[in-house]
XYZ file of C-alpha atoms in Angstrom:
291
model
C -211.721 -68.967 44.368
C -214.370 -70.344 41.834
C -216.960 -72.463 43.379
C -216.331 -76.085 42.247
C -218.801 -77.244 39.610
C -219.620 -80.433 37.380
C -221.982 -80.684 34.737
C -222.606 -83.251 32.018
C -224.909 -84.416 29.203
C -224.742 -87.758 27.268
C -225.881 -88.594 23.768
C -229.303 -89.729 24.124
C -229.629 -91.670 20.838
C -228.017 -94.705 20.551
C -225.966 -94.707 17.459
C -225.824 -97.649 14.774
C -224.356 -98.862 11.485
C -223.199 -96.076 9.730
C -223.550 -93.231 12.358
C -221.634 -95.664 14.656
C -218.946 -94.851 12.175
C -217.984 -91.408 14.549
C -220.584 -91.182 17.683
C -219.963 -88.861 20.309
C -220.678 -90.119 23.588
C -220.859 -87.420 25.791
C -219.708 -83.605 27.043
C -219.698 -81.551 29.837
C -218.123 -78.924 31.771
C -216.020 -79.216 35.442
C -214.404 -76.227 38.026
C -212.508 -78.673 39.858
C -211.558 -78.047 42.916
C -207.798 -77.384 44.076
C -205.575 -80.710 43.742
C -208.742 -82.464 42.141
C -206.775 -86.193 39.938
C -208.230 -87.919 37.837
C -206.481 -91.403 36.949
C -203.929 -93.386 36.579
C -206.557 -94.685 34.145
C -206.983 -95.601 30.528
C -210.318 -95.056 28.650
C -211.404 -96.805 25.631
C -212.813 -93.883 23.837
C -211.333 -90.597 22.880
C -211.551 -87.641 25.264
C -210.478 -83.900 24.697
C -210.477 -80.996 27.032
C -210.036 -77.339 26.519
C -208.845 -75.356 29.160
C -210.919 -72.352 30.055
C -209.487 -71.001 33.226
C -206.904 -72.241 35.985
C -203.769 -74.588 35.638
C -203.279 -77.981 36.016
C -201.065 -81.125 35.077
C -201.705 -83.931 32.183
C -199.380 -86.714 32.163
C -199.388 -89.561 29.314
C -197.515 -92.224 29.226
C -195.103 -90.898 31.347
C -194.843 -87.783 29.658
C -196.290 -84.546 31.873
C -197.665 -81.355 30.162
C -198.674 -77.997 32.402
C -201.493 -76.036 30.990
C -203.268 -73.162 31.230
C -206.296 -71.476 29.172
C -206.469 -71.756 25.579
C -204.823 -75.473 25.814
C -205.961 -78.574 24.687
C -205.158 -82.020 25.450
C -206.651 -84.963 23.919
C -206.619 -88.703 25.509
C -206.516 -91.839 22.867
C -208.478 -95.115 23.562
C -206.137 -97.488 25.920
C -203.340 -94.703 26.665
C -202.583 -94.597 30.740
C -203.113 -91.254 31.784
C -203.452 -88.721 34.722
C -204.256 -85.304 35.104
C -204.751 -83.260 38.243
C -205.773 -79.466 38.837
C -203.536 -76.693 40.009
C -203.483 -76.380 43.907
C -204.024 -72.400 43.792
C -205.168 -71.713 40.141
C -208.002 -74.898 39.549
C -208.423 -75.360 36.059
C -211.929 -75.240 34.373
C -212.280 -77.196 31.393
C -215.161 -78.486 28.927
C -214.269 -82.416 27.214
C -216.381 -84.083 24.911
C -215.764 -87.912 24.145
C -215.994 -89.682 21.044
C -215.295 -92.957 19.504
C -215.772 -95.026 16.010
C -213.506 -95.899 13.189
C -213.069 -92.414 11.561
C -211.994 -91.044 14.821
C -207.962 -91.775 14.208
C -208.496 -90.135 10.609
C -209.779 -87.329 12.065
C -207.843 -86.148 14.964
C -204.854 -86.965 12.564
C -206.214 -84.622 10.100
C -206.477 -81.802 13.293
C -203.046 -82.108 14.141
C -203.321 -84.565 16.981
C -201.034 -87.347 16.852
C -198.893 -89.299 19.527
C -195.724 -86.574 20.109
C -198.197 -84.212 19.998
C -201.497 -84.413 22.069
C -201.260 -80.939 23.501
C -202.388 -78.166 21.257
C -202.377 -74.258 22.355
C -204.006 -71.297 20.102
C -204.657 -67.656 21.091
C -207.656 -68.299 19.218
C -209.370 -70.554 20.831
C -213.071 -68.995 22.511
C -215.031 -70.402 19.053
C -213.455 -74.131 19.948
C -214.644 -73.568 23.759
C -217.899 -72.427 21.887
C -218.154 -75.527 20.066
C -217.735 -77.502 23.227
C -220.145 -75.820 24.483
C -222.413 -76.545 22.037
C -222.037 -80.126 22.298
C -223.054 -80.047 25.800
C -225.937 -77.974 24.978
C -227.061 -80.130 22.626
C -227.363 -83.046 24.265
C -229.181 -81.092 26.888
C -231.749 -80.471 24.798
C -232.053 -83.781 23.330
C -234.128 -84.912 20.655
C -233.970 -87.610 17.547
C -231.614 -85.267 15.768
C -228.848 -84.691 18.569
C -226.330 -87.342 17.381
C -226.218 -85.740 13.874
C -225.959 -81.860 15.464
C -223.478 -83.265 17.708
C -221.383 -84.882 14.871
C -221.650 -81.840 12.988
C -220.261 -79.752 16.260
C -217.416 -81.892 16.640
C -216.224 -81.576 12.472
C -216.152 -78.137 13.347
C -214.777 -78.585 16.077
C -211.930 -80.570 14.547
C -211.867 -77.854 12.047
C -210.560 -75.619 14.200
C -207.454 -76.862 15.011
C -206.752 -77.623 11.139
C -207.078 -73.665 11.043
C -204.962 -73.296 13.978
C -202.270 -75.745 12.554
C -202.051 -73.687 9.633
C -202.194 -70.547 10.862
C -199.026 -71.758 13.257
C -196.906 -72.947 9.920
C -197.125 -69.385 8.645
C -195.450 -68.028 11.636
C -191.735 -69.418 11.300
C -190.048 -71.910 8.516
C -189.681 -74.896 11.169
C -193.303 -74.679 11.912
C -193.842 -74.511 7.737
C -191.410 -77.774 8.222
C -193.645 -79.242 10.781
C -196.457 -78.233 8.734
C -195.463 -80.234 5.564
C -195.007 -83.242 7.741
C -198.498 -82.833 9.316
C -199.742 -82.444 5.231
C -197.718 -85.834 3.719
C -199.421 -87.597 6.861
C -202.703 -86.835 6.022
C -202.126 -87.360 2.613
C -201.123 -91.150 3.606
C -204.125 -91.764 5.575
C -206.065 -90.441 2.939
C -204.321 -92.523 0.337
C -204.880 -96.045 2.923
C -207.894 -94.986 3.704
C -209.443 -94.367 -0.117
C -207.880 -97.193 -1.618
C -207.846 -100.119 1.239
C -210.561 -101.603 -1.219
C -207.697 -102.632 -3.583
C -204.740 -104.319 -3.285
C -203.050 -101.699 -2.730
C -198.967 -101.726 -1.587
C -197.071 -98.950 0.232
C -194.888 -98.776 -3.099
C -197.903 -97.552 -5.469
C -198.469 -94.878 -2.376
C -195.181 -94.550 -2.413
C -194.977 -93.832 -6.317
C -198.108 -91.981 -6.471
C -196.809 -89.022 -3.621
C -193.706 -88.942 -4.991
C -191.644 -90.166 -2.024
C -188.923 -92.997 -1.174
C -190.797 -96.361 0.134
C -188.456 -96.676 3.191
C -188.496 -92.786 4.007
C -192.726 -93.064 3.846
C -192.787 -96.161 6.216
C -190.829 -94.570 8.881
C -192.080 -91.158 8.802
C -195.161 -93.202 9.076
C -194.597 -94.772 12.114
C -192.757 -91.836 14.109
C -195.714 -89.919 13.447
C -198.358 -92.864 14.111
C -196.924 -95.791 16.103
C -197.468 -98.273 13.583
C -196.325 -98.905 10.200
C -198.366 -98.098 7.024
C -198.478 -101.787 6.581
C -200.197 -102.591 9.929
C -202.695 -99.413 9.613
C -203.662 -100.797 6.433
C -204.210 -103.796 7.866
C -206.058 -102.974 11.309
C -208.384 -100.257 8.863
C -209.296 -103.528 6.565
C -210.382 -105.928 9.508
C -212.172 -102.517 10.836
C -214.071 -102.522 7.740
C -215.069 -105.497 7.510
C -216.032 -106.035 11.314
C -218.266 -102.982 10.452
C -219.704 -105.175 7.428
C -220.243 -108.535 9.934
C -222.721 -106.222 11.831
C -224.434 -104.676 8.715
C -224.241 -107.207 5.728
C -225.300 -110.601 6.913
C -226.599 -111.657 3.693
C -222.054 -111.481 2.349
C -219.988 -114.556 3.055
C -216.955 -113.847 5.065
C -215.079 -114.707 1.621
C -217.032 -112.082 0.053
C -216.406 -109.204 3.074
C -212.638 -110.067 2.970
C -212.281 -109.621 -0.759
C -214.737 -106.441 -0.388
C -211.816 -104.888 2.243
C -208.718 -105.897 -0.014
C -207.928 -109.301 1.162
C -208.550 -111.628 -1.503
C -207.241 -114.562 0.891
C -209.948 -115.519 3.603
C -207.754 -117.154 5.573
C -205.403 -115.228 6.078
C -208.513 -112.876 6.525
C -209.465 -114.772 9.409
C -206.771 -115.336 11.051
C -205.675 -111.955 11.189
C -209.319 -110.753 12.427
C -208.981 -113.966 15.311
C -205.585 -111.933 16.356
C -206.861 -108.478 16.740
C -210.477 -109.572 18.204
C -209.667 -112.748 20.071
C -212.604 -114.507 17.661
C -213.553 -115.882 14.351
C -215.587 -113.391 11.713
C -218.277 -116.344 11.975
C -218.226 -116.082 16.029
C -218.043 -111.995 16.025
C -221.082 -111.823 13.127
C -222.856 -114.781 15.664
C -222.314 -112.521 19.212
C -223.505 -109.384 17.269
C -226.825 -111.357 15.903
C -227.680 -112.748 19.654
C -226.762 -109.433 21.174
C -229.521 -107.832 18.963
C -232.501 -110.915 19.016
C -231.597 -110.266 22.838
């Protein structure tokens, strides 16, 4: 039996404004030792593993997964999970965490999505590479790791868009699947591209040539939420990212920049999803930094 080993490395530039945008905050590598659990926890940053060796257990909201090499599992911000090592076959695994607001867009476009946060390739030593390199570069250090590490992670990501498509071409229902995993990303795209405008889900609707009603809940099966309320929640992102950066824009002028030509409403719906005011958020943020 492997000896049990943990190693890690964190990102040692701080990330702001736009590089805050996707920041990875850390990688590593573990041989855990037989039985070794982590959680019931929740984390409020993303986290993906790859298997290298072993077995072991990872449960998600209630949902449990065995896997073995070549597997990967990724964790979502606020989702309670668990996941424990084999007793006689200890997994080994590398992770790297991440967070900002193109994360969701991203591990979307890899294939990762709610029903499916567990993906397994044959090909998958240049993904443990990659990893790997993260780790390594935050080793190392220096003013340019945060860029090399965002880099590492696209291609990363990258990876998995190859393995997704390389799985459609192996049977129609994963060709099905694979369409599905397309329109998706073609929505987000289409929210994401155009949130500046007031745009509705019947012009996206129109424009990819689908049924309204069909779109919204393939939408939310796939995501959790409703085109609607991802538009929404990606506007108020926005334009908490302009509070920080912009302070010579009037809240009027941030909510019209994100879509939302009414302020109040604005407001009210940035109060409900951050417990405070635009005024009060752009306030904390200005103390935090004279601090």
């Amino acid at each position: 039996m492997q000896q049990e080993m943990y190693m890690v490395a964190s990102n040692p530039v701080h990330a702001q404004g736009e590089y805050a945008r996707l920041n990875v905050l850390f990688a590593g590598e573990s041989q855990t030792k037989p039985s070794h659990r982590l959680g019931p926890k929740v984390y409020d940053f993303y986290l993906m593993h790859i298997v290298l060796d072993g077995e072991g257990v990872f449960q998600c909201e209630g949902k449990k997964h065995s896997l073995r090499a070549g597997d990967t599992f990724l964790i979502e911000p606020k989702q309670l999970i668990s996941y424990e090592s084999d007793n006689a076959m200890p997994w080994r695994y590398r992770w790297v965490a991440f967070s900002g607001e193109l994360a969701p867009e991203l591990v979307a476009a890899a294939g990762f999505r709610m029903d499916r946060q567990v993906i397994g390739t044959e090909k998958w030593k240049r993904a443990a590479l990659l990893f790997r390199r993260i780790y390594q570069t935050f080793k190392v250090g220096g003013p340019d790791a945060h860029l090399s590490a965002t880099g590492y992670l696209h291609l990363l990501l990258a990876e998995y868009v190859k393995a997704m498509h390389a799985d459609e071409s192996d049977s129609s229902v994963r060709t099905a699947q694979g369409e599905g995993d397309r329109l998706l990303q073609q929505m987000i795209h289409y929210l994401s591209s155009q949130y500046t405008h007031p745009v509705s889900i019947e012009q996206m609707a129109e424009s990819l040539g689908y049924n309204r009603a069909y779109l919204s809940r393939f939408f939310k099966q796939r995501t959790g939420v409703s085109p609607v309320t991802f538009l929404l929640k990606l506007r108020i992102d926005k334009a908490r990212h302009m509070l920080r950066e912009r302070p010579e824009l009037t809240v009027e002028q941030i909510s019209a920049s994100v879509g939302l030509q009414d302020a109040l409403y604005f407001s009210k719906q940035f109060r409900k999803l951050y417990g405070q005011s635009p005024t009060s958020y752009r306030d904390s943020m200005r103390t935090m930094r004279e601090s």
